[in-house]
GROMACS .gro file of N, CA and C in nm:
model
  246
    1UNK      N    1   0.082  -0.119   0.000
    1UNK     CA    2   0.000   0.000   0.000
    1UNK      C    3   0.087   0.126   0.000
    2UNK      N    4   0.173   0.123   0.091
    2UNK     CA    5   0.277   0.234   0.084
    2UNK      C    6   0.370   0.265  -0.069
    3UNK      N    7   0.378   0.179  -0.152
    3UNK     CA    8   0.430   0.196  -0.262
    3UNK      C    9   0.340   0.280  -0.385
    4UNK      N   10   0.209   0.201  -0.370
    4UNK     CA   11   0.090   0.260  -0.420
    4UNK      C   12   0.125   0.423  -0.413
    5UNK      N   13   0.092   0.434  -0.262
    5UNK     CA   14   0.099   0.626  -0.262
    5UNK      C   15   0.258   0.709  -0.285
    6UNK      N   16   0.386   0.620  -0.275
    6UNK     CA   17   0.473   0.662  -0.349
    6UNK      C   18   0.486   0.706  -0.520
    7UNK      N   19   0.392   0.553  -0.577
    7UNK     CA   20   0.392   0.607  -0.718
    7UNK      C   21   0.338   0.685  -0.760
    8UNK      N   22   0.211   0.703  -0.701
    8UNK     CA   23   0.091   0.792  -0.684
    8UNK      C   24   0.126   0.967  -0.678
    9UNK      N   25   0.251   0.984  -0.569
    9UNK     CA   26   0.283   1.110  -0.553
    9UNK      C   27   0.371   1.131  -0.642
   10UNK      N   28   0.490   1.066  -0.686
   10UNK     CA   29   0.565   1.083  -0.778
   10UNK      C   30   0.466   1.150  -0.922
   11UNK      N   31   0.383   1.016  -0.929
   11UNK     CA   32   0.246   1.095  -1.124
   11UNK      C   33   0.266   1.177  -1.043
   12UNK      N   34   0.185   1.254  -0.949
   12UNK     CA   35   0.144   1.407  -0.965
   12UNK      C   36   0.222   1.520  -0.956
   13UNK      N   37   0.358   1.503  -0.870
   13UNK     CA   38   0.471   1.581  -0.871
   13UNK      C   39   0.485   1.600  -1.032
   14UNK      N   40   0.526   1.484  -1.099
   14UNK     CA   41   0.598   1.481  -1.251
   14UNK      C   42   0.491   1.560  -1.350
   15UNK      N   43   0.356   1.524  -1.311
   15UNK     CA   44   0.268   1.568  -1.389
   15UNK      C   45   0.240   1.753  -1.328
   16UNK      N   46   0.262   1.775  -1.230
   16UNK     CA   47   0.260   1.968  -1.163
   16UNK      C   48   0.388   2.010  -1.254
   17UNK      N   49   0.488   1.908  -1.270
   17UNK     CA   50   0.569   1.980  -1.313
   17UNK      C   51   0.601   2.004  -1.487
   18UNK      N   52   0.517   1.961  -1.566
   18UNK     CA   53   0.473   1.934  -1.677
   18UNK      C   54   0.419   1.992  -1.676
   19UNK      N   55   0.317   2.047  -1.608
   19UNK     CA   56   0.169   2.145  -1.642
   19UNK      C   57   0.225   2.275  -1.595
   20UNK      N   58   0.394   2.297  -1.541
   20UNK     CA   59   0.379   2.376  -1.527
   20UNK      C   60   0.501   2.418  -1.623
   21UNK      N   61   0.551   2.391  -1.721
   21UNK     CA   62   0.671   2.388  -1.827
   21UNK      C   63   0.498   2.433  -1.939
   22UNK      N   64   0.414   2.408  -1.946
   22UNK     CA   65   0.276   2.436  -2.043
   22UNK      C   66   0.250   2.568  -2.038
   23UNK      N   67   0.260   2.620  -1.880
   23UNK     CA   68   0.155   2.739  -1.849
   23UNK      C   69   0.289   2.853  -1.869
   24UNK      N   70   0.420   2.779  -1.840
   24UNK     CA   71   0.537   2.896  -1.898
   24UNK      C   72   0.523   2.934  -2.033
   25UNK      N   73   0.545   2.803  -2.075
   25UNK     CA   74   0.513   2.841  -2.257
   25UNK      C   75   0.413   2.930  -2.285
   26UNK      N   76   0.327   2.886  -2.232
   26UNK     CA   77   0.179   2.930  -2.279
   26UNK      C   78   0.236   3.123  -2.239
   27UNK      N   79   0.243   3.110  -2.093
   27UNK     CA   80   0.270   3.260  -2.069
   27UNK      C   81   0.342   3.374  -2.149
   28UNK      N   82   0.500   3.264  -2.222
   28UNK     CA   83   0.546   3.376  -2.253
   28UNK      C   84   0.491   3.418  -2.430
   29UNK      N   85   0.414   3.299  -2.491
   29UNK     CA   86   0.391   3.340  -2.608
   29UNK      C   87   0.225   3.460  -2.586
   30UNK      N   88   0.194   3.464  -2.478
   30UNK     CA   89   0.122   3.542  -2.480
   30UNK      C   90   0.161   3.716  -2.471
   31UNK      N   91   0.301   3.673  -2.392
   31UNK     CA   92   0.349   3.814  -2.410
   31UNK      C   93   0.476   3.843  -2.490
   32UNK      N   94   0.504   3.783  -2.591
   32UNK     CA   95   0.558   3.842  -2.731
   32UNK      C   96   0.469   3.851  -2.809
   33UNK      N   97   0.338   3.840  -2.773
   33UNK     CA   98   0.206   3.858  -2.915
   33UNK      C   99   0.145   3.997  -2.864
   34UNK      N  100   0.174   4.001  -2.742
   34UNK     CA  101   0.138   4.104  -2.682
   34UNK      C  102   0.215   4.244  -2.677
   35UNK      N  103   0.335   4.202  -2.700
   35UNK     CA  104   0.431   4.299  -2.745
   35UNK      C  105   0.452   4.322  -2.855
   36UNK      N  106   0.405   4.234  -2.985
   36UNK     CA  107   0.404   4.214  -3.136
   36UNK      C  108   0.278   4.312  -3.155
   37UNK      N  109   0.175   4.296  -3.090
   37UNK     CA  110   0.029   4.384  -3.103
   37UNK      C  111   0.105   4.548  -3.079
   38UNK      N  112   0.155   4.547  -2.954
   38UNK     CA  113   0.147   4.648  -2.929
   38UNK      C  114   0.292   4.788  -3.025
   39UNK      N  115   0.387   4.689  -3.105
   39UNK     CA  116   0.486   4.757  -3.179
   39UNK      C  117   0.432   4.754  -3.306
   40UNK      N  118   0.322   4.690  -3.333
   40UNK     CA  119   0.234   4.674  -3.471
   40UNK      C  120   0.139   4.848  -3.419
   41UNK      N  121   0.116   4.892  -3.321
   41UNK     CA  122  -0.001   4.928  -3.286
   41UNK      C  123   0.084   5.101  -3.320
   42UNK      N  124   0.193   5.054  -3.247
   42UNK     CA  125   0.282   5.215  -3.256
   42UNK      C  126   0.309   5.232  -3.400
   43UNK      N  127   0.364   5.143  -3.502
   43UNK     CA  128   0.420   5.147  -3.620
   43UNK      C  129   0.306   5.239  -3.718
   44UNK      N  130   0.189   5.193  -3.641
   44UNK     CA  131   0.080   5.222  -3.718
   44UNK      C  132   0.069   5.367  -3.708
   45UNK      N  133   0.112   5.443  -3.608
   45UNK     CA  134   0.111   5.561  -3.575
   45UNK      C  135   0.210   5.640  -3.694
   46UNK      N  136   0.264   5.595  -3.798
   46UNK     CA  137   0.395   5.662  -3.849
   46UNK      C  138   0.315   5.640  -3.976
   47UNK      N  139   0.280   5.729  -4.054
   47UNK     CA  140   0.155   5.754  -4.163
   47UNK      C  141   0.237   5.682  -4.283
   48UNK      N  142   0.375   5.685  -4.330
   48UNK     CA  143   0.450   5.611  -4.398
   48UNK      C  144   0.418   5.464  -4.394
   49UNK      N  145   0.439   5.402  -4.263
   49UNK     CA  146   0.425   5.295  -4.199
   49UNK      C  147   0.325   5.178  -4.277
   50UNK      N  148   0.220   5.275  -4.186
   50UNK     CA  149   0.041   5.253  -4.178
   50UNK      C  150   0.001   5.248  -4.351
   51UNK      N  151   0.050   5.330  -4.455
   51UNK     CA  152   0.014   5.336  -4.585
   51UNK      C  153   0.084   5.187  -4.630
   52UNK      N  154   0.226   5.144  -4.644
   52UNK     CA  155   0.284   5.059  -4.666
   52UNK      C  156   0.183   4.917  -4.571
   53UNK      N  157   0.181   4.907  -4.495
   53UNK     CA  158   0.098   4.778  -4.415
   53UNK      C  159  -0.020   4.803  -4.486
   54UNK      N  160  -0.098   4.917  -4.510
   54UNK     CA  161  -0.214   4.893  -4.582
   54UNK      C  162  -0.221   4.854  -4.744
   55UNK      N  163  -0.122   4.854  -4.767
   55UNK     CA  164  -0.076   4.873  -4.892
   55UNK      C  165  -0.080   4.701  -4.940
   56UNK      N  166   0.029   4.636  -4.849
   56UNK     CA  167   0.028   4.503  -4.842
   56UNK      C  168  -0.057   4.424  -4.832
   57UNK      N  169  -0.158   4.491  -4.728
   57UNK     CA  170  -0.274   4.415  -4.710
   57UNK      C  171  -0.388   4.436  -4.863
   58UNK      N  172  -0.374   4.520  -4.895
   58UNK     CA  173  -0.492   4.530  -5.025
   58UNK      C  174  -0.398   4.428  -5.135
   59UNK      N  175  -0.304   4.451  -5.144
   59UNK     CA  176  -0.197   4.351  -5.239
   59UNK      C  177  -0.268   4.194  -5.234
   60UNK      N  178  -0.234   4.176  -5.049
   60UNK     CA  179  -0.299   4.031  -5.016
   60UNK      C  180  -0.433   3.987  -5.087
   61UNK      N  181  -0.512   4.066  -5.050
   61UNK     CA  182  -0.630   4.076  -5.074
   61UNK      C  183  -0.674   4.046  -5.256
   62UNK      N  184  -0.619   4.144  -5.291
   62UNK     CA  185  -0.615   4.121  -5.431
   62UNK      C  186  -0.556   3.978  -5.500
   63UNK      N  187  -0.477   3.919  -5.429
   63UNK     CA  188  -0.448   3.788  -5.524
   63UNK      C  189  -0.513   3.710  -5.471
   64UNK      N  190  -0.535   3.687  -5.352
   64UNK     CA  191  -0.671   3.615  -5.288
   64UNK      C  192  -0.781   3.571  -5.373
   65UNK      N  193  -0.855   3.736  -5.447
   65UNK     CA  194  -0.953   3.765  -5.538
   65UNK      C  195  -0.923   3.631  -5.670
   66UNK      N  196  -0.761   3.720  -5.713
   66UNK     CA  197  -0.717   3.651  -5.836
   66UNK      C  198  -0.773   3.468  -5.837
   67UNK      N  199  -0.688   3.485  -5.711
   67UNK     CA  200  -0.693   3.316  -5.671
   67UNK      C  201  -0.852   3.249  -5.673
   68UNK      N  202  -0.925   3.299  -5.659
   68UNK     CA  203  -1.061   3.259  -5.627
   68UNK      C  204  -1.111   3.234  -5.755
   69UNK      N  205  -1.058   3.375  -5.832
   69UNK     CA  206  -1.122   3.390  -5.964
   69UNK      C  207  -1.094   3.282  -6.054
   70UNK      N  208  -0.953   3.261  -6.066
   70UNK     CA  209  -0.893   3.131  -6.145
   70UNK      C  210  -0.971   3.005  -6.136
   71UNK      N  211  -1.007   2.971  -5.991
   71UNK     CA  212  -1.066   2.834  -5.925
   71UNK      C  213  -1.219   2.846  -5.980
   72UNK      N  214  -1.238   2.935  -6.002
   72UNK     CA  215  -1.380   2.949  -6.024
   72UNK      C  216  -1.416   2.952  -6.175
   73UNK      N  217  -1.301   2.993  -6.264
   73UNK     CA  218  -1.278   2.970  -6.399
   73UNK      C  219  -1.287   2.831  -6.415
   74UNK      N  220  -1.188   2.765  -6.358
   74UNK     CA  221  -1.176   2.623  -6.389
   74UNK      C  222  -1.306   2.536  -6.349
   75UNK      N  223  -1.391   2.568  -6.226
   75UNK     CA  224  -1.514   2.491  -6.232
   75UNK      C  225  -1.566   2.477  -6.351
   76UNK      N  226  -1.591   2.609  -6.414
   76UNK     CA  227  -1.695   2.677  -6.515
   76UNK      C  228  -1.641   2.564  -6.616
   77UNK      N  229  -1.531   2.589  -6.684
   77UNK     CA  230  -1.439   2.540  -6.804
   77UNK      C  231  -1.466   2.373  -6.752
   78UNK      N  232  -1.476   2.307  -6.621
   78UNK     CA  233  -1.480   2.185  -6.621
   78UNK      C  234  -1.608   2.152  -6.648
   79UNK      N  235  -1.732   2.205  -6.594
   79UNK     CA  236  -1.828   2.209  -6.639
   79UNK      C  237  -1.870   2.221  -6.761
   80UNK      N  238  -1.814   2.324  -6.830
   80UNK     CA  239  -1.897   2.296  -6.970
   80UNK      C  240  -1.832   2.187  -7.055
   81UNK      N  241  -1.730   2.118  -7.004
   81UNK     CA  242  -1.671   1.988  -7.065
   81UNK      C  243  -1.703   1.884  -7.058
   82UNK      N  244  -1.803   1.882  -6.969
   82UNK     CA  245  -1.872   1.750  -6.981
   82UNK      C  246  -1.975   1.708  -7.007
   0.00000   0.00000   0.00000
């Protein structure tokens, strides 16, 4: 019986200490996203910046479109082929 609650304490030690190597991780990627938000947030403040990031993003956006458009060509074109 005494071995029982040796192995017993050992799982939960090994396992506190596992859950707690999780909640580090976990912690610090919350605060480089949090510091990524917040140097994204200032950058945005610099009108150069903010035009260029918006700039990229309509870029994105636009081949996105492209991309959709193509896929949606090829339904059509497979469709009338058969």
């Amino acid at each position: 019986m005494g071995e029982f609650f040796k192995n017993a304490f050992r799982d939960m030690k090994e396992s506190a200490k596992a859950q707690h190597e999780v909640d580090k991780a976990q912690f610090a990627a919350a605060k480089a996203e949090s510091k990524a938000q917040w140097e994204e947030a200032k950058a945005m403040s610099k009108p150069a910046k903010r035009k260029e990031m918006m700039q990229k993003e309509r870029d994105e956006k636009i081949a996105e479109a492209q991309q959709r458009q193509a896929e949606a060509q090829a339904r059509i074109d497979a469709a009338k082929g058969e």
